[in-house]
Tab-separated table of C-alpha atoms in Angstrom:
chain	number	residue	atom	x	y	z
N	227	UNK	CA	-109.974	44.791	132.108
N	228	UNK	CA	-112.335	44.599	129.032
N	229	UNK	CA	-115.715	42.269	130.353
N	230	UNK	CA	-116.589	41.630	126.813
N	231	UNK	CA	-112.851	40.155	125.785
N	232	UNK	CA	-112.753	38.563	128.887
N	233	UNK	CA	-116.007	36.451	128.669
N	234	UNK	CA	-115.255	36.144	125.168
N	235	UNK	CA	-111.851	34.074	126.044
N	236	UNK	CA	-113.505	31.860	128.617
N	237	UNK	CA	-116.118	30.608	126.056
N	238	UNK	CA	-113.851	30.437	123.580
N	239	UNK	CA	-112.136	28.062	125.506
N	240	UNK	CA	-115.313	26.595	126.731
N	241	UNK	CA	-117.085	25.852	123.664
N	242	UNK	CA	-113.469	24.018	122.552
N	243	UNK	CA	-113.620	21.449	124.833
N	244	UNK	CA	-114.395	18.392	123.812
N	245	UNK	CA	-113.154	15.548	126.618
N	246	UNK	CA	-115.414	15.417	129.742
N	247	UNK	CA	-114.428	14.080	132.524
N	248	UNK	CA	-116.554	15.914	135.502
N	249	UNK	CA	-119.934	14.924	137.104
N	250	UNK	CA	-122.077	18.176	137.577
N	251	UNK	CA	-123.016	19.337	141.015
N	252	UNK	CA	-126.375	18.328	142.458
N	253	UNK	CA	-128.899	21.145	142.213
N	254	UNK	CA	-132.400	21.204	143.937
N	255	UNK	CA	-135.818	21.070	142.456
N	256	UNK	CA	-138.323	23.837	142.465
N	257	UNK	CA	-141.652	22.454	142.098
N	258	UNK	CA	-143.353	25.419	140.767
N	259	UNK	CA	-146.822	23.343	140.867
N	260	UNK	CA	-146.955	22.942	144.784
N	261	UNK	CA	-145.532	26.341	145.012
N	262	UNK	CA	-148.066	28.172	143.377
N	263	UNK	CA	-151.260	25.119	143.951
N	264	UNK	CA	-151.510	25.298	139.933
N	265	UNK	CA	-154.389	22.659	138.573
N	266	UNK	CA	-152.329	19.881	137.202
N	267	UNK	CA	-153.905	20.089	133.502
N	268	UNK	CA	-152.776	23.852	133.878
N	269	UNK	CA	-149.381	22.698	134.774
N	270	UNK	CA	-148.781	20.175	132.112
N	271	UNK	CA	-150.124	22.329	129.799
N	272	UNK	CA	-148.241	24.908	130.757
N	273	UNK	CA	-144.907	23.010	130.674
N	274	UNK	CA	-145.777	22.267	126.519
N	275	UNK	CA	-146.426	26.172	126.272
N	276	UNK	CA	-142.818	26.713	127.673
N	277	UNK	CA	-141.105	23.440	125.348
N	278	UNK	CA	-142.192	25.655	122.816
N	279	UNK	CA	-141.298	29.352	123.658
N	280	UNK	CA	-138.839	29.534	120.426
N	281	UNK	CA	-141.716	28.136	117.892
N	282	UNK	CA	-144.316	30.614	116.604
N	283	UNK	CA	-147.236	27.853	117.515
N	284	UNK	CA	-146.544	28.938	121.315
N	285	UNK	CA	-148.550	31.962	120.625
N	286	UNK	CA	-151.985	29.999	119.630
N	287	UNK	CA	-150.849	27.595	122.805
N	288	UNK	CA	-150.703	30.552	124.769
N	289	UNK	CA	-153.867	32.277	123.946
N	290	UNK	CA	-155.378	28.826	124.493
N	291	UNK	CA	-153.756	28.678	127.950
N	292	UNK	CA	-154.774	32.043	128.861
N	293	UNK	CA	-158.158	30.612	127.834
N	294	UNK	CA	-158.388	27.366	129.633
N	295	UNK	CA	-156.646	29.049	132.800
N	296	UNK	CA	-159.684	31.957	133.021
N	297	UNK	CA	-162.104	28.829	132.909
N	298	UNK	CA	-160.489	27.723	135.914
N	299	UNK	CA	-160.241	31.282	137.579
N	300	UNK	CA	-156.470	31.179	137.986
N	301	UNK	CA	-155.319	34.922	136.858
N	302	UNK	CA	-151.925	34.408	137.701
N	303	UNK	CA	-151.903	31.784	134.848
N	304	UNK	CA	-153.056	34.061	132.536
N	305	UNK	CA	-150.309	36.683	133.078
N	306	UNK	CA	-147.830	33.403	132.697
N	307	UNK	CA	-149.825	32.779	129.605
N	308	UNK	CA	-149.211	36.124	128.538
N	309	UNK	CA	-145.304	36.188	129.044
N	310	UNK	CA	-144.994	33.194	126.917
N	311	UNK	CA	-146.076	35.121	124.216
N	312	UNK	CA	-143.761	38.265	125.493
N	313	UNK	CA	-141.186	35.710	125.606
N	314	UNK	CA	-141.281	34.466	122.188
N	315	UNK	CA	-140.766	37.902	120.897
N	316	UNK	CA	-138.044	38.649	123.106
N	317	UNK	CA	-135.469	35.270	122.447
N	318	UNK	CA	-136.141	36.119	118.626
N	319	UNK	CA	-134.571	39.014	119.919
N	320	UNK	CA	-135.023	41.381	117.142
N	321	UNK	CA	-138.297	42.366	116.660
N	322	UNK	CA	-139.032	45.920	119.103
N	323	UNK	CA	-142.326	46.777	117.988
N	324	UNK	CA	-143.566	43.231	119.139
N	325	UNK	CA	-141.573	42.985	122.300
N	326	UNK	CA	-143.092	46.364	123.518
N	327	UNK	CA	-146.533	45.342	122.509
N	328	UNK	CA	-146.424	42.206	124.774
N	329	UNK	CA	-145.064	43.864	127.443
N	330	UNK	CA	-147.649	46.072	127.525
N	331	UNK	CA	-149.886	43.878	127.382
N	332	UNK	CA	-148.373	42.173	130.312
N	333	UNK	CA	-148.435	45.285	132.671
N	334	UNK	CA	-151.817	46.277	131.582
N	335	UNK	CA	-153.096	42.537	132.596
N	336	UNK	CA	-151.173	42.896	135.415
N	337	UNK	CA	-152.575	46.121	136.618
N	338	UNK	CA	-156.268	44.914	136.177
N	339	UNK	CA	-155.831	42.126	137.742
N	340	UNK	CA	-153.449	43.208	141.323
N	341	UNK	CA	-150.108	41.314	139.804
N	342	UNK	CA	-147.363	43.434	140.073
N	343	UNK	CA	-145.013	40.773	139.927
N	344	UNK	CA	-145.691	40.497	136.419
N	345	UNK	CA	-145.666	44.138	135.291
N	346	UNK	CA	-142.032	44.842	136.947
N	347	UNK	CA	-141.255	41.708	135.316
N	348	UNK	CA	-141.983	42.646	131.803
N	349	UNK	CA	-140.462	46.078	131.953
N	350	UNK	CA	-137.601	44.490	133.500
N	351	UNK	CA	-136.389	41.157	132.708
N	352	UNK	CA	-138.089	41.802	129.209
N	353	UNK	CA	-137.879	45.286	127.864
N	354	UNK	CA	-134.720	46.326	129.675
N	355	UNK	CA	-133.103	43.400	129.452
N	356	UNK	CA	-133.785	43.880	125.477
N	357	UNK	CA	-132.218	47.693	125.475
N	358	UNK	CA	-129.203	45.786	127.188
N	359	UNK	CA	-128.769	43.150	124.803
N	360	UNK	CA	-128.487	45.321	121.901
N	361	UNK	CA	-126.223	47.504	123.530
N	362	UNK	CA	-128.727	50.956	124.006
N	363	UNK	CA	-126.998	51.742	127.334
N	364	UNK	CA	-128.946	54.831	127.436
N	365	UNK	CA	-132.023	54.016	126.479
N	366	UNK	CA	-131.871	51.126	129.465
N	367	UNK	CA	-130.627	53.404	131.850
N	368	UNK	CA	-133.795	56.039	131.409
N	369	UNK	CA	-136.132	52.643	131.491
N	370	UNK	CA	-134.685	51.286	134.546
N	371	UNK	CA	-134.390	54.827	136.638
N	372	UNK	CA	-138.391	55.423	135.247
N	373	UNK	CA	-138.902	52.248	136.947
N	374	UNK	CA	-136.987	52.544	139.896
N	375	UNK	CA	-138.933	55.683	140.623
N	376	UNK	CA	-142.370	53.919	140.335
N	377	UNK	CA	-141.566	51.174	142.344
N	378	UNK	CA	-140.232	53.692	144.822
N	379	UNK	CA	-143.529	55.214	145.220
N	380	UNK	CA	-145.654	52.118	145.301
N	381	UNK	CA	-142.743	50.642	148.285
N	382	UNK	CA	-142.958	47.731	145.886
N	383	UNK	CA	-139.702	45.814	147.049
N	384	UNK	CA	-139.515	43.213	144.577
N	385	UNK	CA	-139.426	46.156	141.715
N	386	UNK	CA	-137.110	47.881	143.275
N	387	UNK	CA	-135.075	44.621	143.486
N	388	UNK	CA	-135.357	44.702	139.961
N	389	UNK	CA	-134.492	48.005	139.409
N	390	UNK	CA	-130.976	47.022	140.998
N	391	UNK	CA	-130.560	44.453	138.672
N	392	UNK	CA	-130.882	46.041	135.564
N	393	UNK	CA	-128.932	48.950	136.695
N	394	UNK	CA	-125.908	46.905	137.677
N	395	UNK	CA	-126.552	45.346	134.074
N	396	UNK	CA	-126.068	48.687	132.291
N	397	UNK	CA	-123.460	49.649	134.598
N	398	UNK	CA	-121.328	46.528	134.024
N	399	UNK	CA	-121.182	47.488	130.535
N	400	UNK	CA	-120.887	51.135	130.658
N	401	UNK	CA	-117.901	49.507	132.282
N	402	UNK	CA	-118.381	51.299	135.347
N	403	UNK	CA	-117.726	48.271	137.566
N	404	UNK	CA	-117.891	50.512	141.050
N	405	UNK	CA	-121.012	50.994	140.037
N	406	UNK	CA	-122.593	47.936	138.989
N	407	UNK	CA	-121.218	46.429	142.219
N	408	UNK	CA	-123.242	49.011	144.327
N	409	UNK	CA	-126.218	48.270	142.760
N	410	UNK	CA	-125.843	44.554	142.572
N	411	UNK	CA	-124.576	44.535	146.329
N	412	UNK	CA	-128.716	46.519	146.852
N	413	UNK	CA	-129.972	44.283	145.159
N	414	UNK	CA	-128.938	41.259	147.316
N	415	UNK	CA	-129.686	43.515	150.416
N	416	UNK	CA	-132.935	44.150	149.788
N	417	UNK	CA	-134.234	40.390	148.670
N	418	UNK	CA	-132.418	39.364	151.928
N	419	UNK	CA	-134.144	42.172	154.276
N	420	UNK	CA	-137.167	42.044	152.723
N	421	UNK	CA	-137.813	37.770	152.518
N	422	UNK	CA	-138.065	38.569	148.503
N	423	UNK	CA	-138.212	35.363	146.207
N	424	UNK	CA	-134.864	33.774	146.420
N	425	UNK	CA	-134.517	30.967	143.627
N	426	UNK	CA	-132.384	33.498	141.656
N	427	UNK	CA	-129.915	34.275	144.133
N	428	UNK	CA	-127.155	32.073	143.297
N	429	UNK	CA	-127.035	33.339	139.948
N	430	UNK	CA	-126.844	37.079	141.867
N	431	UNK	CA	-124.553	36.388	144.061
N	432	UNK	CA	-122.411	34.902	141.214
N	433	UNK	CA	-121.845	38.020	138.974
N	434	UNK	CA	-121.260	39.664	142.085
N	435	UNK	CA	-118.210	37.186	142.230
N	436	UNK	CA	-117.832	37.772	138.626
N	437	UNK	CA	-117.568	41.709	138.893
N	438	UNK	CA	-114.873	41.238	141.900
N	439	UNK	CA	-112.947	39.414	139.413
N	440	UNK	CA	-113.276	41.917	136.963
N	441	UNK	CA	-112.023	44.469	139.331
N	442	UNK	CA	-109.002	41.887	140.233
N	443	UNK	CA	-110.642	41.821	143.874
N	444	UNK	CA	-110.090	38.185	144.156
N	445	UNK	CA	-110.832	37.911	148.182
N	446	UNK	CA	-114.266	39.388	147.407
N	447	UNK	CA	-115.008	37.382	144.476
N	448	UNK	CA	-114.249	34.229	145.997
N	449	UNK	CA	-116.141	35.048	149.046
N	450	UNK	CA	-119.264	35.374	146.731
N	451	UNK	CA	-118.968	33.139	144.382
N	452	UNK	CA	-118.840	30.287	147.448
N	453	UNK	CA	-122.065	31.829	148.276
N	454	UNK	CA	-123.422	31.284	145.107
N	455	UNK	CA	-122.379	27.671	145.576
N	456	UNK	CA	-124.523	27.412	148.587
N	457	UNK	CA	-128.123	27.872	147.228
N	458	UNK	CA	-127.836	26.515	143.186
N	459	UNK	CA	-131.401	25.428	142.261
N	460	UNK	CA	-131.366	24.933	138.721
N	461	UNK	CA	-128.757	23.924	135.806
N	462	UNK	CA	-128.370	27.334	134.380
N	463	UNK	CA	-127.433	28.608	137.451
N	464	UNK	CA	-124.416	25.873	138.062
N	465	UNK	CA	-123.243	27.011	134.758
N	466	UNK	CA	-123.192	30.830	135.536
N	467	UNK	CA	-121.429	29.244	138.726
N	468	UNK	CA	-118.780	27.286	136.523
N	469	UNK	CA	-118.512	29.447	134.358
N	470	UNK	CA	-117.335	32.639	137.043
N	471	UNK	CA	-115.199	30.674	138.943
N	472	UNK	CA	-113.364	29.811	136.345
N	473	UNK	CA	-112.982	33.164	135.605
N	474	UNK	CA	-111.908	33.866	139.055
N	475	UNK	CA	-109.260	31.303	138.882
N	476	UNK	CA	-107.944	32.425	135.714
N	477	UNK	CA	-107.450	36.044	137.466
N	478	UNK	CA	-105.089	34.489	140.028
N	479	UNK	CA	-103.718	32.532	137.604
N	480	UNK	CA	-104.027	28.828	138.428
N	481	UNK	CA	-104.982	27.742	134.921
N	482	UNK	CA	-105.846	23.674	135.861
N	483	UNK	CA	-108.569	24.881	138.362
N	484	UNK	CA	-109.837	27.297	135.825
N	485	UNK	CA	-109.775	24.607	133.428
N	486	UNK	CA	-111.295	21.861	135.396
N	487	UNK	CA	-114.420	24.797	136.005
N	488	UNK	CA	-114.598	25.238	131.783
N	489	UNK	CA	-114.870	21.326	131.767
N	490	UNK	CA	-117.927	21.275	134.151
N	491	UNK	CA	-119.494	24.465	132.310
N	492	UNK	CA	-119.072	22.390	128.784
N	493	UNK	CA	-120.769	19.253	130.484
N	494	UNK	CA	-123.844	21.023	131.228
N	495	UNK	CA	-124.018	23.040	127.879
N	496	UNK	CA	-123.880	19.574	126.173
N	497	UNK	CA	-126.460	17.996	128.655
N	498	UNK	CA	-128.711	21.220	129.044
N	499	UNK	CA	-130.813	23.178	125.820
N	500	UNK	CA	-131.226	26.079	128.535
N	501	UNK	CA	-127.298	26.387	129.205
N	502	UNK	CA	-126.849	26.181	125.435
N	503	UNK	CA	-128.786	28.886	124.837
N	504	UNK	CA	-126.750	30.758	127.570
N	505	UNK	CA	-123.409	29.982	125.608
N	506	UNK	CA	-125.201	31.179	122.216
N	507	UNK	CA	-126.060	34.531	124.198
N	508	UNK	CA	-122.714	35.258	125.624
N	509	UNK	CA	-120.752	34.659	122.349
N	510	UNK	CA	-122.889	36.537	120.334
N	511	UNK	CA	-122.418	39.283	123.002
């Protein structure tokens, strides 16, 4: 089955609708202040920083967050600071030379300052992630094993974690769905072994689901997708949700459930800039 085509066809669909008739599903909170004790005039300011992540004035905002955040000693702050300004770079999405200065910038910061969170973050979710988008499966694949091995040797689990990710990423499009399931299926083992940070797993456990459908393995894809639907925490991930389900019932073919799914997924890219953006991404895929 072609993952591109079929993607393609369920936002087609998606985007189409125009009657709503569905309430979204409640998703919890994270309150990323208490989490992380972040100063509240950190916080706020932080929150404008993010507002504007597509606008070129987030890069002045930044450097005067990564200013205002040293005053108050709070390095991890800075390194967020610093991804802001990786981040605008990398959802203009077409500007390398930029994308790998940041994120060097990121990992050096990082480095100095005992935050590896941060530097497996910008090689991942950032550089990778880039290779992926425009298609350089090989390119990805040497930056993800390079990073896999260096996570290896530091026992850093959350890098490996990421390491997974990615892989499964590249895999999914090299089409080699075996594959990407293996390394998707590591992923979730390790962040569950390990006690690793799970706000994202919903949205794992939900391509997991997704790639079961792709491999017409509709027992295992329903068994993970309901798993997704257990620990949702934020509005993109209900649409990822929505949006895979529907996709598993349109492999067993009962079009109305499917279609009741697409309905939900519209609601929330009407309703939700973030889930918008997520549509833009996947048709433009």
């Amino acid at each position: 089955m072609n993952t591109r085509r079929t993607s393609r066809h369920i936002l087609t669909v998606l985007l189409c609708l125009t009657t709503l008739c569905s309430l979204p599903m409640r998703a919890q909170q994270r309150d990323t202040q208490k989490e992380y004790n972040v100063d509240s005039t950190l916080y706020v300011y932080y929150l404008h920083c993010k507002a504007e992540v597509s606008s070129p004035t987030v890069i002045q905002m930044s450097d005067t967050l990564f200013r205002m955040a040293g005053e108050k000693g709070d390095q991890r702050m800075q390194a967020v600071a610093l991804c802001n300004k990786l981040d605008f770079y990398y959802y203009q999405n077409k500007q390398l030379d930029s994308i790998t200065h940041y994120v060097n910038i990121v990992k050096d910061f990082a480095r100095k300052t005992n935050q590896p969170k941060y530097y497996y973050f910008a090689w991942s979710k950032r550089l990778i992630n880039y290779y992926i988008k425009q298609h350089q499966n090989n390119i990805a694949l040497y930056e993800a094993n390079k990073m896999m091995q260096e996570a290896e040797q530091e026992k850093y689990m959350d890098g490996i974690a990421n390491a997974y990710n990615v892989l499964s990423s590249i895999y999914q499009l090299k089409r080699l769905y075996s594959l990407a399931i293996d390394n998707k299926k590591k992923e979730i083992e390790i962040t569950l072994e390990y006690d690793l940070d799970k706000y994202n797993l919903s949205t794992t456990y939900s391509i997991l689901g997704g790639l079961y459908s792709l491999t017409g393995e509709a027992d295992k894809a329903i068994e993970y997708l309901n798993k997704s639907a257990t620990c949702i925490y934020s509005s993109t991930q209900e649409f990822y949700y929505y949006v895979r389900l529907a996709q598993y019932y349109l492999l067993i073919e009962d079009n109305a459930q499917a279609w009741e799914y697409l309905k939900k997924a519209k609601d929330l890219s009407n309703s939700k800039k973030k889930c918008r953006r997520i549509c833009k991404n996947m048709m433009e895929s």
